[in-house]
Amino acid sequence: MPSLNRRTLLAGAALPLFAINTRPARAADFSLKLANNAPLTHPQSIRQQEAADRIKAATNGAVEIQLFPNNQLGSDTDMLSQLRSGAIDFFTLSGLILATLVPAASINGIGFAFKDYDTVWKAMDGKLGAYVRSEIDKRGLIAMDKMWDNGFRQITSSTHPIRTPADLKGFKIRVPVSPLWTSMFTALGASPISINFAEVYSALQTKIAEGQENPLTLIQIAKLYEVQKYVSMTSHMWDGFWMLGNKRSFSALPADAQAIVARELNKSALDERADIAKLNGSVADDLKSKGLEFVEVDKPAFREALKTAGFYAEWKNKYGEEAWGILESQVGSLS
Ligand code: X2X
């Protein structure tokens, strides 16, 4: 290891990235933090660690990204503040929760907008995603091109099975912290309670909330089946995560390192989508074997209830004609 004094460090800082790293291994030039709310075993955490490893290798150790999964750095709400201040450099967050800062970012969560994954990826890798990313950019954050899959969300309950919209009346359901979620379950007649994911298991266990809604894979990986009895297959919305970056941290990287970081994070997003698709093939059987009772529902009845409550008209008005027009161009007419 060559001895590094202040002079060589300063000289090093002025060199292009890869020139620096022809020297033997030493501390990274850029140490960055990536945080998420996903359990360690969730494909999100696994694929993010792989991206970090590839980034380190491809930059010869100059860019080191340390992963803090599973709410280690706090709740989603806390981590969003930390991302904005630069205490965290990268953070994966549901578009719906990001909407507390970037209102347009919840648009993919509009009830029953997407009929299947083909429609989701066409929209989010296409016009709708590009629109949301431009809105994120206006609020001082950056978003990588490829979203990460969370999934189509299903309602679970520990008290009674939800079969019809009427069963949701007064139902104490935990929803993530997001105006769209609260609005949607209020429109369905439920009593939504906003709680960050970090607190969900205990909120269900202590019956602060009777139920919650999440994709089957998350219900499985976060072991929510231990504290829930029924799952109703409403697929009421599709939810995914944006890989967000602090603009100052990202801009501070040399251009070649920026390109590597973006390339590898996007690659891992695609890997994670494939992992979830694979898990979707077996997750229902696994959850049944763990004692969760599956309930098939009449989805159009739930969509109709939202319509009657004025949900679509209200959100069209909130997002505005441009955004709503892009959404409908991808998914078809919603009114
Ligand atoms: O908080 C949730 O329910 C979760 C894990 O699905 C999100 O991040 C939106």
CSV table of C-alpha atoms and ligand atoms in Angstrom, one decimal:
chain,number,residue,atom,x,y,z
A,1,MET,CA,0.0,0.0,0.0
A,2,PRO,CA,1.6,3.3,-1.0
A,3,SER,CA,1.6,5.9,1.7
A,4,LEU,CA,-1.0,8.5,1.0
A,5,ASN,CA,-0.3,12.0,2.2
A,6,ARG,CA,-2.5,15.0,1.7
A,7,ARG,CA,-0.7,16.0,-1.5
A,8,THR,CA,-1.2,12.7,-3.3
A,9,LEU,CA,-4.8,12.6,-2.2
A,10,LEU,CA,-5.5,16.0,-3.6
A,11,ALA,CA,-3.6,15.1,-6.8
A,12,GLY,CA,-5.6,11.9,-7.0
A,13,ALA,CA,-8.9,13.8,-6.7
A,14,ALA,CA,-8.1,15.7,-9.9
A,15,LEU,CA,-7.3,12.5,-12.0
A,16,PRO,CA,-9.9,10.7,-14.0
A,17,LEU,CA,-11.6,7.9,-12.1
A,18,PHE,CA,-9.9,4.9,-13.6
A,19,ALA,CA,-6.4,6.4,-13.5
A,20,ILE,CA,-6.8,6.6,-9.7
A,21,ASN,CA,-7.6,3.0,-9.5
A,22,THR,CA,-4.6,1.5,-11.3
A,23,ARG,CA,-3.0,1.8,-7.8
A,24,PRO,CA,-3.3,-1.0,-5.3
A,25,ALA,CA,-6.6,-1.3,-3.4
A,26,ARG,CA,-7.4,1.4,-0.9
A,27,ALA,CA,-10.5,3.1,0.4
A,28,ALA,CA,-13.1,3.9,-2.2
A,29,ASP,CA,-13.2,7.4,-3.7
A,30,PHE,CA,-16.9,7.5,-3.4
A,31,SER,CA,-18.7,5.7,-0.5
A,32,LEU,CA,-22.4,5.8,-1.0
A,33,LYS,CA,-25.4,4.5,1.0
A,34,LEU,CA,-28.4,2.7,-0.5
A,35,ALA,CA,-31.4,2.0,1.7
A,36,ASN,CA,-34.7,0.2,1.4
A,37,ASN,CA,-37.6,-1.2,3.4
A,38,ALA,CA,-37.4,-4.7,2.1
A,39,PRO,CA,-36.5,-7.8,4.2
A,40,LEU,CA,-33.0,-9.1,3.7
A,41,THR,CA,-34.3,-12.1,1.8
A,42,HIS,CA,-36.5,-10.1,-0.6
A,43,PRO,CA,-35.2,-10.1,-4.2
A,44,GLN,CA,-35.0,-6.3,-3.9
A,45,SER,CA,-32.3,-6.6,-1.3
A,46,ILE,CA,-30.5,-9.4,-3.0
A,47,ARG,CA,-30.4,-7.8,-6.4
A,48,GLN,CA,-29.3,-4.4,-4.9
A,49,GLN,CA,-26.4,-6.1,-3.1
A,50,GLU,CA,-25.4,-7.7,-6.5
A,51,ALA,CA,-25.6,-4.3,-8.2
A,52,ALA,CA,-23.3,-2.8,-5.5
A,53,ASP,CA,-20.8,-5.7,-6.0
A,54,ARG,CA,-20.8,-5.2,-9.8
A,55,ILE,CA,-20.4,-1.4,-9.4
A,56,LYS,CA,-17.4,-1.9,-7.1
A,57,ALA,CA,-15.8,-4.3,-9.6
A,58,ALA,CA,-16.5,-2.2,-12.7
A,59,THR,CA,-15.1,0.9,-11.1
A,60,ASN,CA,-12.1,-0.9,-9.7
A,61,GLY,CA,-13.2,-0.2,-6.2
A,62,ALA,CA,-13.7,3.5,-6.7
A,63,VAL,CA,-17.4,3.5,-6.1
A,64,GLU,CA,-18.5,1.5,-3.1
A,65,ILE,CA,-22.2,1.3,-2.3
A,66,GLN,CA,-23.2,0.1,1.1
A,67,LEU,CA,-26.7,-1.5,1.4
A,68,PHE,CA,-28.9,-0.8,4.4
A,69,PRO,CA,-32.0,-3.0,3.9
A,70,ASN,CA,-35.0,-3.7,6.0
A,71,ASN,CA,-35.6,-0.2,7.4
A,72,GLN,CA,-32.2,-0.3,9.2
A,73,LEU,CA,-32.0,3.5,8.7
A,74,GLY,CA,-35.6,4.2,9.6
A,75,SER,CA,-39.1,4.1,8.1
A,76,ASP,CA,-39.9,5.1,4.5
A,77,THR,CA,-40.8,8.6,5.7
A,78,ASP,CA,-37.5,9.0,7.6
A,79,MET,CA,-35.5,7.6,4.7
A,80,LEU,CA,-37.1,10.0,2.2
A,81,SER,CA,-35.9,12.9,4.4
A,82,GLN,CA,-32.5,11.4,4.6
A,83,LEU,CA,-32.3,11.0,0.9
A,84,ARG,CA,-33.3,14.6,0.3
A,85,SER,CA,-30.6,15.8,2.8
A,86,GLY,CA,-27.9,13.6,1.3
A,87,ALA,CA,-27.6,11.4,4.4
A,88,ILE,CA,-28.6,8.5,2.1
A,89,ASP,CA,-27.5,8.6,-1.5
A,90,PHE,CA,-29.9,6.0,-3.0
A,91,PHE,CA,-33.3,4.7,-1.8
A,92,THR,CA,-36.0,2.5,-3.3
A,93,LEU,CA,-39.4,3.9,-2.5
A,94,SER,CA,-43.0,3.1,-3.7
A,95,GLY,CA,-44.2,5.7,-6.1
A,96,LEU,CA,-47.3,6.1,-4.0
A,97,ILE,CA,-45.3,7.1,-0.9
A,98,LEU,CA,-43.0,9.3,-3.0
A,99,ALA,CA,-46.2,11.2,-3.9
A,100,THR,CA,-46.0,12.9,-0.5
A,101,LEU,CA,-43.2,14.9,-2.2
A,102,VAL,CA,-43.9,14.3,-5.9
A,103,PRO,CA,-47.7,14.2,-6.3
A,104,ALA,CA,-47.7,12.7,-9.8
A,105,ALA,CA,-45.7,9.7,-8.6
A,106,SER,CA,-48.7,7.8,-7.3
A,107,ILE,CA,-50.4,7.6,-10.6
A,108,ASN,CA,-49.6,4.0,-11.3
A,109,GLY,CA,-51.5,3.1,-8.1
A,110,ILE,CA,-54.9,4.3,-9.4
A,111,GLY,CA,-57.3,1.5,-8.6
A,112,PHE,CA,-57.6,-1.3,-11.2
A,113,ALA,CA,-55.7,0.7,-13.8
A,114,PHE,CA,-53.4,-2.1,-15.0
A,115,LYS,CA,-54.9,-5.4,-16.2
A,116,ASP,CA,-51.6,-7.3,-16.3
A,117,TYR,CA,-47.8,-7.1,-16.1
A,118,ASP,CA,-47.3,-6.5,-19.8
A,119,THR,CA,-49.4,-3.4,-19.5
A,120,VAL,CA,-47.4,-2.3,-16.4
A,121,TRP,CA,-44.0,-2.6,-17.9
A,122,LYS,CA,-45.0,-1.1,-21.2
A,123,ALA,CA,-46.3,2.0,-19.4
A,124,MET,CA,-43.6,2.3,-16.7
A,125,ASP,CA,-40.7,1.6,-19.1
A,126,GLY,CA,-42.5,3.9,-21.6
A,127,LYS,CA,-44.4,7.2,-21.5
A,128,LEU,CA,-45.9,7.0,-18.1
A,129,GLY,CA,-42.6,6.2,-16.4
A,130,ALA,CA,-40.9,9.0,-18.4
A,131,TYR,CA,-43.5,11.5,-17.2
A,132,VAL,CA,-43.2,10.5,-13.6
A,133,ARG,CA,-39.3,10.7,-13.8
A,134,SER,CA,-39.5,14.2,-15.1
A,135,GLU,CA,-41.7,15.2,-12.2
A,136,ILE,CA,-39.3,13.5,-9.8
A,137,ASP,CA,-36.4,15.5,-11.4
A,138,LYS,CA,-38.3,18.8,-10.8
A,139,ARG,CA,-38.3,18.0,-7.1
A,140,GLY,CA,-34.5,17.7,-6.9
A,141,LEU,CA,-34.2,13.9,-6.9
A,142,ILE,CA,-33.2,11.6,-9.7
A,143,ALA,CA,-34.8,8.3,-10.6
A,144,MET,CA,-33.2,5.5,-12.5
A,145,ASP,CA,-35.0,4.4,-15.7
A,146,LYS,CA,-36.1,1.0,-14.5
A,147,MET,CA,-38.6,0.5,-11.7
A,148,TRP,CA,-38.5,-2.4,-9.4
A,149,ASP,CA,-41.5,-4.6,-9.0
A,150,ASN,CA,-43.5,-4.8,-5.8
A,151,GLY,CA,-46.6,-6.3,-7.3
A,152,PHE,CA,-50.4,-6.4,-7.6
A,153,ARG,CA,-51.8,-5.8,-4.1
A,154,GLN,CA,-54.2,-8.1,-2.3
A,155,ILE,CA,-56.1,-7.5,0.9
A,156,THR,CA,-55.5,-9.6,4.0
A,157,SER,CA,-57.5,-9.7,7.2
A,158,SER,CA,-57.4,-11.3,10.6
A,159,THR,CA,-61.0,-10.8,11.5
A,160,HIS,CA,-63.4,-11.6,8.6
A,161,PRO,CA,-62.9,-12.4,4.9
A,162,ILE,CA,-63.3,-9.5,2.5
A,163,ARG,CA,-65.6,-10.8,-0.3
A,164,THR,CA,-67.5,-7.7,-1.4
A,165,PRO,CA,-67.0,-4.0,-1.1
A,166,ALA,CA,-69.6,-4.1,1.7
A,167,ASP,CA,-67.2,-6.2,3.8
A,168,LEU,CA,-64.8,-3.3,3.8
A,169,LYS,CA,-67.2,-1.1,5.7
A,170,GLY,CA,-65.4,0.3,8.7
A,171,PHE,CA,-62.6,-2.2,8.2
A,172,LYS,CA,-59.5,-1.0,10.0
A,173,ILE,CA,-56.9,-1.5,7.3
A,174,ARG,CA,-53.3,-0.4,7.4
A,175,VAL,CA,-52.2,1.5,4.3
A,176,PRO,CA,-48.8,3.0,3.6
A,177,VAL,CA,-48.4,6.7,4.2
A,178,SER,CA,-49.8,8.1,1.0
A,179,PRO,CA,-52.8,10.3,0.1
A,180,LEU,CA,-53.8,8.0,-2.8
A,181,TRP,CA,-54.0,4.9,-0.5
A,182,THR,CA,-56.1,6.7,2.1
A,183,SER,CA,-58.4,8.1,-0.5
A,184,MET,CA,-58.9,4.8,-2.2
A,185,PHE,CA,-59.8,2.8,0.9
A,186,THR,CA,-61.9,5.7,2.2
A,187,ALA,CA,-63.8,5.6,-1.1
A,188,LEU,CA,-64.3,1.9,-0.6
A,189,GLY,CA,-65.9,2.5,2.8
A,190,ALA,CA,-63.0,1.3,5.0
A,191,SER,CA,-61.2,3.0,7.8
A,192,PRO,CA,-57.6,3.3,6.6
A,193,ILE,CA,-54.8,3.9,9.1
A,194,SER,CA,-51.5,5.2,7.6
A,195,ILE,CA,-48.5,3.2,9.0
A,196,ASN,CA,-45.0,2.8,7.7
A,197,PHE,CA,-44.0,-0.7,6.6
A,198,ALA,CA,-41.5,-0.9,9.5
A,199,GLU,CA,-44.4,-1.1,11.9
A,200,VAL,CA,-46.8,-3.3,10.0
A,201,TYR,CA,-46.2,-6.6,11.5
A,202,SER,CA,-46.6,-5.3,15.0
A,203,ALA,CA,-49.7,-3.3,14.1
A,204,LEU,CA,-51.3,-6.4,12.8
A,205,GLN,CA,-50.2,-8.5,15.7
A,206,THR,CA,-51.6,-6.1,18.3
A,207,LYS,CA,-54.7,-5.6,16.2
A,208,ILE,CA,-54.2,-1.9,15.8
A,209,ALA,CA,-55.2,-2.8,12.3
A,210,GLU,CA,-57.4,-5.7,11.3
A,211,GLY,CA,-55.9,-6.0,7.9
A,212,GLN,CA,-53.5,-4.6,5.3
A,213,GLU,CA,-52.9,-5.0,1.6
A,214,ASN,CA,-49.7,-6.0,-0.1
A,215,PRO,CA,-48.5,-8.3,-3.0
A,216,LEU,CA,-48.5,-12.0,-2.2
A,217,THR,CA,-44.7,-12.2,-2.4
A,218,LEU,CA,-44.3,-9.5,0.3
A,219,ILE,CA,-47.0,-11.1,2.5
A,220,GLN,CA,-44.8,-14.3,2.2
A,221,ILE,CA,-41.4,-12.8,2.7
A,222,ALA,CA,-42.4,-10.5,5.6
A,223,LYS,CA,-44.3,-13.4,7.2
A,224,LEU,CA,-47.5,-11.4,7.5
A,225,TYR,CA,-49.4,-14.7,7.2
A,226,GLU,CA,-48.4,-15.3,10.8
A,227,VAL,CA,-50.7,-12.5,11.9
A,228,GLN,CA,-53.4,-12.7,9.2
A,229,LYS,CA,-56.0,-15.3,8.3
A,230,TYR,CA,-57.6,-14.4,5.0
A,231,VAL,CA,-56.3,-13.0,1.7
A,232,SER,CA,-58.8,-11.6,-0.9
A,233,MET,CA,-57.5,-11.6,-4.5
A,234,THR,CA,-58.5,-8.0,-5.3
A,235,SER,CA,-55.3,-7.0,-7.3
A,236,HIS,CA,-56.7,-3.6,-6.7
A,237,MET,CA,-53.5,-1.8,-7.8
A,238,TRP,CA,-50.0,-2.3,-9.1
A,239,ASP,CA,-47.2,-0.9,-7.0
A,240,GLY,CA,-43.5,-0.6,-7.7
A,241,PHE,CA,-40.4,1.1,-6.4
A,242,TRP,CA,-38.4,3.9,-7.9
A,243,MET,CA,-34.6,3.7,-7.5
A,244,LEU,CA,-34.1,7.3,-6.3
A,245,GLY,CA,-30.9,9.1,-6.0
A,246,ASN,CA,-29.8,12.3,-4.3
A,247,LYS,CA,-28.9,14.6,-7.1
A,248,ARG,CA,-25.8,16.1,-5.5
A,249,SER,CA,-24.3,12.7,-4.7
A,250,PHE,CA,-25.0,11.4,-8.1
A,251,SER,CA,-23.6,14.4,-9.9
A,252,ALA,CA,-20.4,14.3,-7.8
A,253,LEU,CA,-19.5,11.0,-9.5
A,254,PRO,CA,-17.4,11.2,-12.7
A,255,ALA,CA,-19.5,10.7,-15.8
A,256,ASP,CA,-18.1,7.2,-16.4
A,257,ALA,CA,-19.0,6.1,-12.9
A,258,GLN,CA,-22.5,7.6,-13.2
A,259,ALA,CA,-23.0,5.5,-16.3
A,260,ILE,CA,-21.8,2.3,-14.6
A,261,VAL,CA,-24.0,2.9,-11.5
A,262,ALA,CA,-27.1,3.6,-13.6
A,263,ARG,CA,-26.4,0.6,-15.9
A,264,GLU,CA,-26.0,-1.8,-13.0
A,265,LEU,CA,-28.9,-0.6,-10.9
A,266,ASN,CA,-31.2,-0.9,-14.0
A,267,LYS,CA,-29.9,-4.4,-14.7
A,268,SER,CA,-30.7,-5.4,-11.1
A,269,ALA,CA,-34.2,-4.0,-11.4
A,270,LEU,CA,-34.8,-6.2,-14.4
A,271,ASP,CA,-33.4,-9.2,-12.5
A,272,GLU,CA,-35.6,-8.4,-9.6
A,273,ARG,CA,-38.7,-8.2,-11.8
A,274,ALA,CA,-37.8,-11.7,-13.1
A,275,ASP,CA,-37.4,-13.0,-9.6
A,276,ILE,CA,-40.8,-11.7,-8.5
A,277,ALA,CA,-42.4,-13.2,-11.7
A,278,LYS,CA,-40.9,-16.6,-10.8
A,279,LEU,CA,-42.0,-16.3,-7.2
A,280,ASN,CA,-45.5,-15.4,-8.3
A,281,GLY,CA,-45.8,-18.9,-9.7
A,282,SER,CA,-45.5,-20.7,-6.4
A,283,VAL,CA,-46.4,-18.1,-3.7
A,284,ALA,CA,-50.1,-18.9,-3.5
A,285,ASP,CA,-49.5,-22.6,-2.8
A,286,ASP,CA,-46.9,-21.8,-0.2
A,287,LEU,CA,-49.2,-19.3,1.6
A,288,LYS,CA,-52.1,-21.8,1.6
A,289,SER,CA,-49.8,-24.4,3.1
A,290,LYS,CA,-49.0,-21.9,5.8
A,291,GLY,CA,-52.7,-21.6,6.7
A,292,LEU,CA,-53.7,-18.4,4.8
A,293,GLU,CA,-57.3,-18.8,3.4
A,294,PHE,CA,-57.7,-17.5,-0.2
A,295,VAL,CA,-60.8,-15.6,-1.1
A,296,GLU,CA,-61.7,-15.0,-4.8
A,297,VAL,CA,-63.6,-11.7,-5.3
A,298,ASP,CA,-65.6,-10.0,-8.0
A,299,LYS,CA,-63.1,-7.3,-9.0
A,300,PRO,CA,-65.4,-5.3,-11.1
A,301,ALA,CA,-67.6,-4.8,-8.1
A,302,PHE,CA,-64.7,-3.1,-6.2
A,303,ARG,CA,-63.9,-1.0,-9.3
A,304,GLU,CA,-67.6,0.0,-9.6
A,305,ALA,CA,-67.6,1.0,-5.9
A,306,LEU,CA,-64.6,3.3,-6.5
A,307,LYS,CA,-66.3,4.9,-9.5
A,308,THR,CA,-69.6,5.5,-7.7
A,309,ALA,CA,-67.7,7.1,-4.8
A,310,GLY,CA,-66.2,9.6,-7.4
A,311,PHE,CA,-62.7,8.3,-6.9
A,312,TYR,CA,-61.7,8.4,-10.6
A,313,ALA,CA,-63.1,11.9,-11.2
A,314,GLU,CA,-61.4,13.2,-8.1
A,315,TRP,CA,-57.9,11.8,-9.0
A,316,LYS,CA,-58.2,12.8,-12.7
A,317,ASN,CA,-58.8,16.3,-11.4
A,318,LYS,CA,-55.8,16.1,-9.0
A,319,TYR,CA,-53.3,14.8,-11.6
A,320,GLY,CA,-54.5,17.0,-14.4
A,321,GLU,CA,-55.4,16.3,-18.0
A,322,GLU,CA,-51.9,15.8,-19.2
A,323,ALA,CA,-51.0,13.1,-16.7
A,324,TRP,CA,-54.4,11.4,-16.8
A,325,GLY,CA,-54.2,11.4,-20.6
A,326,ILE,CA,-50.8,9.6,-20.6
A,327,LEU,CA,-52.2,7.1,-18.1
A,328,GLU,CA,-55.2,6.4,-20.3
A,329,SER,CA,-53.1,6.2,-23.4
A,330,GLN,CA,-51.3,3.2,-21.7
A,331,VAL,CA,-54.1,1.4,-19.9
A,332,GLY,CA,-57.3,2.4,-21.7
A,333,SER,CA,-60.2,4.6,-20.5
A,334,LEU,CA,-60.7,4.7,-16.8
A,335,SER,CA,-64.0,6.6,-16.5
B,1,X2X,O1,-45.4,-0.4,2.8
B,1,X2X,C1,-45.7,-1.4,2.1
B,1,X2X,O2,-46.8,-2.0,2.2
B,1,X2X,C2,-44.8,-1.8,0.9
B,1,X2X,C3,-43.7,-2.6,1.5
B,1,X2X,O3,-45.6,-2.6,0.0
B,1,X2X,C4,-44.3,-0.6,0.3
B,1,X2X,O4,-43.2,-0.3,0.3
B,1,X2X,C5,-45.3,0.2,-0.4
